[in-house]
Tab-separated table of C-alpha atoms and ligand atoms in Angstrom:
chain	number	residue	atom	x	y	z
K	16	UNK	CA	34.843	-82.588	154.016
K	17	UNK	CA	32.389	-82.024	150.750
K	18	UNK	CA	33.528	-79.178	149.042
K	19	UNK	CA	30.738	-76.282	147.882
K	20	UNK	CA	30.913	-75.864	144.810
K	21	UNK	CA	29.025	-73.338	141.622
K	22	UNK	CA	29.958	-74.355	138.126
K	23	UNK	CA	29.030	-72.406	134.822
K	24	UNK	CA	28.649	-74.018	132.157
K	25	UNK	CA	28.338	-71.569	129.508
K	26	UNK	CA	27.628	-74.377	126.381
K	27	UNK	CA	28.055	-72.324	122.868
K	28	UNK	CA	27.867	-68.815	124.068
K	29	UNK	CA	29.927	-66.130	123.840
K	30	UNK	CA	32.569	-64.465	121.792
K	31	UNK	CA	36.080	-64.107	122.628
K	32	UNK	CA	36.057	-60.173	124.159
K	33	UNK	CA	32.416	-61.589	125.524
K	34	UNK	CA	33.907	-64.307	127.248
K	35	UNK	CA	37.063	-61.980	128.888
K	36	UNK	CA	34.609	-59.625	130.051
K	37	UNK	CA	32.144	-62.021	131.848
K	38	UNK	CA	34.916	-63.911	133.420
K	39	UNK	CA	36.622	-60.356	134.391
K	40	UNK	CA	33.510	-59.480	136.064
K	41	UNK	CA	33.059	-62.640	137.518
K	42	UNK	CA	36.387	-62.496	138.681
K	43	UNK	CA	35.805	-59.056	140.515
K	44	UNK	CA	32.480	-60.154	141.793
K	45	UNK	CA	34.096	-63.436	143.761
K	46	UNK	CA	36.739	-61.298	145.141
K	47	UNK	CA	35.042	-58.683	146.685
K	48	UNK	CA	31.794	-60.254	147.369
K	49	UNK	CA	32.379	-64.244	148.316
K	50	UNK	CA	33.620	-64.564	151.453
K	51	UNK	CA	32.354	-68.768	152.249
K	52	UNK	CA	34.189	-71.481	151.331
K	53	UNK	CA	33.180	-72.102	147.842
K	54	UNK	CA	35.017	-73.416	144.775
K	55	UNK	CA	33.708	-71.427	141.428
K	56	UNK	CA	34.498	-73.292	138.472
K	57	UNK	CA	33.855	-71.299	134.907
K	58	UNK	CA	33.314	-73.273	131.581
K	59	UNK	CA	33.801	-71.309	128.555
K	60	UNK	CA	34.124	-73.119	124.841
K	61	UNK	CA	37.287	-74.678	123.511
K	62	UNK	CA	38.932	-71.841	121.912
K	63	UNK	CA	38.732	-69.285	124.987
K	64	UNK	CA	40.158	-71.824	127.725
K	65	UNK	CA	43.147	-70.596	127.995
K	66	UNK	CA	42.513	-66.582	127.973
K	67	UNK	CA	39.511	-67.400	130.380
K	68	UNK	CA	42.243	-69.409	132.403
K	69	UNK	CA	44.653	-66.365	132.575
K	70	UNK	CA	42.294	-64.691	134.312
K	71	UNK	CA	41.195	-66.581	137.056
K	72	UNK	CA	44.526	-67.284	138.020
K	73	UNK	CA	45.015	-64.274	140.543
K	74	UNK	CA	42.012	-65.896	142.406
K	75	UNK	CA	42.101	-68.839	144.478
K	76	UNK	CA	38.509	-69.333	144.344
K	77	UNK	CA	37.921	-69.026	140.460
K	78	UNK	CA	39.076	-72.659	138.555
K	79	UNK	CA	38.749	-73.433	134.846
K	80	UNK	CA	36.281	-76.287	133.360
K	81	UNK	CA	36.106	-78.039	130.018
K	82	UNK	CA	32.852	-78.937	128.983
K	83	UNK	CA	33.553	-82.090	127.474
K	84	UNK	CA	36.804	-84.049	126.543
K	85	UNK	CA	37.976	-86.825	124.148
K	86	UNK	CA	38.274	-90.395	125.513
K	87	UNK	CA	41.358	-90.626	123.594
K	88	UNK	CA	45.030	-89.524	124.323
K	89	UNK	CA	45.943	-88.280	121.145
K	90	UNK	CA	46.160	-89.426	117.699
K	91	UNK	CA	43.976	-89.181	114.145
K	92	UNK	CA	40.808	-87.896	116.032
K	93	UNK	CA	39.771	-85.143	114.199
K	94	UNK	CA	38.542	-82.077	115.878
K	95	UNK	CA	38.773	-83.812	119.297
K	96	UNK	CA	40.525	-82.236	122.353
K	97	UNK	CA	42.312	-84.560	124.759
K	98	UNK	CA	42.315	-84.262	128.345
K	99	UNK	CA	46.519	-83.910	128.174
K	100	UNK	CA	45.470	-80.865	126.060
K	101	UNK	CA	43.332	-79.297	128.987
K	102	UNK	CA	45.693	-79.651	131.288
K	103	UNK	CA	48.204	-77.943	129.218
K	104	UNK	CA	46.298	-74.821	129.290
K	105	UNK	CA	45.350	-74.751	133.077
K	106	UNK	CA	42.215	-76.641	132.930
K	107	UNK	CA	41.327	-78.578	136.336
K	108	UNK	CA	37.596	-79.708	135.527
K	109	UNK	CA	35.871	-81.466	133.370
K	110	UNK	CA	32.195	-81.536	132.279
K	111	UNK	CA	31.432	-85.299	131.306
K	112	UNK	CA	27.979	-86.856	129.824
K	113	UNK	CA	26.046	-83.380	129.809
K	114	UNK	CA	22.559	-84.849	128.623
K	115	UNK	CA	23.402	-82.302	126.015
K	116	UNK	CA	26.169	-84.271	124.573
K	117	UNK	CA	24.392	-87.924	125.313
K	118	UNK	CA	21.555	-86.373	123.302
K	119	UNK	CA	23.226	-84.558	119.999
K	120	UNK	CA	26.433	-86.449	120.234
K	121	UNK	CA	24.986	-90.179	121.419
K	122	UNK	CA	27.581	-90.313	124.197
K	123	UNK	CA	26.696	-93.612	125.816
K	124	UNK	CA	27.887	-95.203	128.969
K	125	UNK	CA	31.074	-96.764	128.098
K	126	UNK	CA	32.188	-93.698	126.046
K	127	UNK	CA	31.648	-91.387	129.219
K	128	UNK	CA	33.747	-93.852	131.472
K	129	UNK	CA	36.215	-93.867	129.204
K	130	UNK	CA	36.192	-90.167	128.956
K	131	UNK	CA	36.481	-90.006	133.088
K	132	UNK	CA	39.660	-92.703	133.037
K	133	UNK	CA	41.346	-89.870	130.460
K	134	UNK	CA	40.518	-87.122	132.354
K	135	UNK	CA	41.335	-88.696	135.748
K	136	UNK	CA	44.700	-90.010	134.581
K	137	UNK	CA	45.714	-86.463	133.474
K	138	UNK	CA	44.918	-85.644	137.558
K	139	UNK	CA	41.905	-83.358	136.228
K	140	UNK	CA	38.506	-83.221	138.201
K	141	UNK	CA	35.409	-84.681	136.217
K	142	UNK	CA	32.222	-83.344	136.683
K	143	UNK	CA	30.082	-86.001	135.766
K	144	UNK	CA	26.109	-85.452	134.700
K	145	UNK	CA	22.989	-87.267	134.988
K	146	UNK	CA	19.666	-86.884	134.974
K	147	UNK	CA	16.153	-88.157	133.889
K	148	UNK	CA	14.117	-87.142	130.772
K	149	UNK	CA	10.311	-86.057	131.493
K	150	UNK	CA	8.532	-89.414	130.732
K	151	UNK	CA	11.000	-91.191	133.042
K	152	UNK	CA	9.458	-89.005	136.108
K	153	UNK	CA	6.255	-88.933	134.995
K	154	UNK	CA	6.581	-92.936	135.060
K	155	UNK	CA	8.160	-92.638	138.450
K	156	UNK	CA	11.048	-94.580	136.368
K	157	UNK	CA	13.612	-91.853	137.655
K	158	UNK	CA	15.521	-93.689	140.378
K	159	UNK	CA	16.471	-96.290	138.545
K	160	UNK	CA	17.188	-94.485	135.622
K	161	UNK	CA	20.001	-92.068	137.405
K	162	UNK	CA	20.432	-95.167	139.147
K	163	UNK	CA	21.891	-96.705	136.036
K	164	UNK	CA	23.762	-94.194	134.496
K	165	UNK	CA	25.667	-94.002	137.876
K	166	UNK	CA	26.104	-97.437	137.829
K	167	UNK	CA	26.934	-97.986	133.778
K	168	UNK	CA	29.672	-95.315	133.644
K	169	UNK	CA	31.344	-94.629	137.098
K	170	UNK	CA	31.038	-98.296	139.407
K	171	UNK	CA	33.839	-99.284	136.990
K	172	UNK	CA	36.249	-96.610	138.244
K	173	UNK	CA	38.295	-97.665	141.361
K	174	UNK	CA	37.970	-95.752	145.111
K	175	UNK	CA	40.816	-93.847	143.985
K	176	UNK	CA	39.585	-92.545	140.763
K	177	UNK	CA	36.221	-92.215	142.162
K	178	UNK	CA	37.545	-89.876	144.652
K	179	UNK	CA	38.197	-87.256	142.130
K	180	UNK	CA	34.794	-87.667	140.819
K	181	UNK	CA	31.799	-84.492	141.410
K	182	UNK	CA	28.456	-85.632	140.172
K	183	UNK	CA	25.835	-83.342	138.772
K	184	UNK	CA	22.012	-84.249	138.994
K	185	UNK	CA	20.002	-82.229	136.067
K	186	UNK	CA	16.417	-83.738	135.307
K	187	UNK	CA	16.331	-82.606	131.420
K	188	UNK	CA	12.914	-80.950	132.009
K	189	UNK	CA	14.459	-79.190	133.646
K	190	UNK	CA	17.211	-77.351	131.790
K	191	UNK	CA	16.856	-74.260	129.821
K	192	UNK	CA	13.102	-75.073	130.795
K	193	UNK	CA	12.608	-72.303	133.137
K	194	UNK	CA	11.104	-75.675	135.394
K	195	UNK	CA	13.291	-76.463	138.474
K	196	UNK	CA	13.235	-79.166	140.390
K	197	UNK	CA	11.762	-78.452	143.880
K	198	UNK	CA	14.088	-78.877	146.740
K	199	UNK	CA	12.352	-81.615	147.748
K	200	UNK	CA	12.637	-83.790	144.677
K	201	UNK	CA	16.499	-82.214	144.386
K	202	UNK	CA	16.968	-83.346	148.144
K	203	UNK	CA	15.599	-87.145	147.414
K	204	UNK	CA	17.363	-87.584	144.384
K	205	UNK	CA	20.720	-86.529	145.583
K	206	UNK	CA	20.301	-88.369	148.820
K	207	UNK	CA	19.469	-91.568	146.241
K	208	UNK	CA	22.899	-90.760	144.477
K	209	UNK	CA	24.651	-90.706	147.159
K	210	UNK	CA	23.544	-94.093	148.586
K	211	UNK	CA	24.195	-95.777	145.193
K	212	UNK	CA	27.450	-94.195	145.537
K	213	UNK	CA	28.153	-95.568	148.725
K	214	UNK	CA	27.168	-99.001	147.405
K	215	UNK	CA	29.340	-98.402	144.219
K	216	UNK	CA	32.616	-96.879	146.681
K	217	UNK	CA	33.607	-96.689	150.146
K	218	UNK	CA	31.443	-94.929	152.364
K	219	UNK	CA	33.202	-92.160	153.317
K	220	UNK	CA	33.898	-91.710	149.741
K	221	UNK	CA	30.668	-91.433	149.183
K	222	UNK	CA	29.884	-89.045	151.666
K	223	UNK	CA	33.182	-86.832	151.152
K	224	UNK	CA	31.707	-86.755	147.383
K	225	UNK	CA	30.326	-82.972	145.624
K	226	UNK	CA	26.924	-83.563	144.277
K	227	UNK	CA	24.931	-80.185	142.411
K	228	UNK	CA	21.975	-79.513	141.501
K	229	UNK	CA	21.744	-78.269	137.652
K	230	UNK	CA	18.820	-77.409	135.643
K	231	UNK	CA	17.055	-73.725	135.510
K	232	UNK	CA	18.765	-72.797	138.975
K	233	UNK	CA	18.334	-69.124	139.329
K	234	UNK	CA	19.134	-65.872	142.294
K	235	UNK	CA	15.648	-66.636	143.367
K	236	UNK	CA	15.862	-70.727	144.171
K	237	UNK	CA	19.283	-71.540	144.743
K	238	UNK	CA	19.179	-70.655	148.269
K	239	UNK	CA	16.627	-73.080	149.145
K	240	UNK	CA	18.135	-75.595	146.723
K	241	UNK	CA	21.591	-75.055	148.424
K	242	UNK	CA	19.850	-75.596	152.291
K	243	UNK	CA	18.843	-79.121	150.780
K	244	UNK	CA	21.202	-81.582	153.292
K	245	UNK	CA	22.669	-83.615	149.458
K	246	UNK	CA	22.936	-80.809	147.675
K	247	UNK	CA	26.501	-79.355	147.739
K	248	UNK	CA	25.959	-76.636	145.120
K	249	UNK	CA	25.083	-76.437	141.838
K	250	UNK	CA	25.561	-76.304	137.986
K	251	UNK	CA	24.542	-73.257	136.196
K	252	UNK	CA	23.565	-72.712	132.478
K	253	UNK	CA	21.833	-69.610	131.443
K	254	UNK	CA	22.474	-68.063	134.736
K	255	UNK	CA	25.994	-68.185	134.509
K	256	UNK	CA	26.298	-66.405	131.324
K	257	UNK	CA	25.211	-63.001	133.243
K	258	UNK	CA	28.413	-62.005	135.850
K	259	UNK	CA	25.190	-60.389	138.285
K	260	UNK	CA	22.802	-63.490	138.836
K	261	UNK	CA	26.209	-65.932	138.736
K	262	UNK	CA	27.706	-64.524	141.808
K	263	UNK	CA	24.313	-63.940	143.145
K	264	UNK	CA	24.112	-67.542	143.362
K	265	UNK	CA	27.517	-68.651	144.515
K	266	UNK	CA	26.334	-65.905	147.257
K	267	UNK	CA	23.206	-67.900	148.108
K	268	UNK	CA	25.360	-70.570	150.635
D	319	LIG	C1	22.926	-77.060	132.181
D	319	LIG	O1	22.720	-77.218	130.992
D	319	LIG	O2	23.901	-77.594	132.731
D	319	LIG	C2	21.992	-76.236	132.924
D	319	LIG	C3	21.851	-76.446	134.207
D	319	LIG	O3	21.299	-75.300	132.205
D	319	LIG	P1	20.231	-74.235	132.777
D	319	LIG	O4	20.763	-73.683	134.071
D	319	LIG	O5	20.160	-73.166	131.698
D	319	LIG	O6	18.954	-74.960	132.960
């Protein structure tokens, strides 16, 4: 069965009483409001993981995400964070290859697969990203492009490791844009990924895997974004970062 699934990623936001509260409320909000089968996954900077992590404990909806990870084990990497680390302070996801990240940090393809062998091996969750800039849609280059990425980081990865694996779809015009995707172009994309995916894996691997939506999802679309057949849910950036229109969303299932 493909699990439902809301994510928050909240980037570089937040400080550390900031971050306790929202995941507090957060917290409160999923117990007493979500009653669906939904997995809520938080992901606060570095430094607060583990406080964050302490406090979604008591709630067996509410799991801890990293949003990004070294592709080494350990060693002279300075200011890196490996995925043995994570673990170590109850992480169980992993943001990888946030357009973010390809952009200011020129993550390329073999750098993010390397980054979802580490995170795999340490039995964490990846959540891997993808997406299209503007001038790839407006050249109605999009398919292939997500088509690639899929292809140049994750068809390397065996059934195993790929069943671990939760893709994200978020078309860079539309993130922090205020621009959504409409459900229809959400619904054909996702339906695209997962037939590469089923080219890439096993079928039913394929089928069984998470795929969200990300990119200016909001109270007022995610409902019809969530009805989309592919799309099992979604990852949140600005919305996440306020505990009301967060759990509004997780509620819109
Ligand atoms: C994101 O960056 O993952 C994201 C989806 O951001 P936003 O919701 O703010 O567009």
């Amino acid at each position: 069965m493909r699990k439902r699934i809301v994510a928050g990623n909240w980037k570089m936001n937040k400080t550390y009483e900031e971050a306790l509260s929202l995941v507090s409320e957060i917290d409160n909000m999923v117990k007493d409001e979500v009653n669906g089968d939904v997995t809520v996954i938080v992901a606060p900077p570095f430094p607060f993981l583990q406080s964050v992590g302490k406090l979604t404990q008591g709630n067996d909806k509410l799991y801890l995400a990293a949003q990004n990870v070294s592709e080494h084990e350990s060693g002279a990497y300075t200011g890196e964070v490996s995925a043995s680390m994570l673990k170590s302070v109850g992480t169980e996801y992993v943001i990888i290859g946030h357009s973010e990240r390809r952009m200011y940090h020129h993550e390329d393809a073999q750098t993010l697969y390397k980054k979802l062998k580490a995170t795999i091996a340490q039995g964490l969750k990846p959540i891997f990203c993808c997406g299209e800039p503007l001038e790839e849609r407006d050249a109605d280059r999009h398919f292939d492009y997500v088509g690639k990425q899929l292809h140049d980081s994750l068809s390397y990865l065996s059934n195993e490791e790929f069943d671990q694996v939760i893709v994200a779809y978020e078309p860079i015009w539309a993130i922090g844009t205020g621009r959504t995707a409409s459900s229809q172009q959400a619904q054909e994309m996702h339906a695209y990924i997962r037939e590469q995916l089923s080219r890439m894996f096993d079928a039913e691997a394929a089928f069984n895997c998470s795929i969200l939506y990300g990119g200016s999802c909001n109270p007022g679309n995610a409902k019809e974004l969530f009805a989309q057949e592919d799309v099992d849910g979604g990852l949140i950036g600005g919305a996440s970062l306020k505990s009301r229109d967060f759990a509004d969303i997780i509620k819109s299932f």
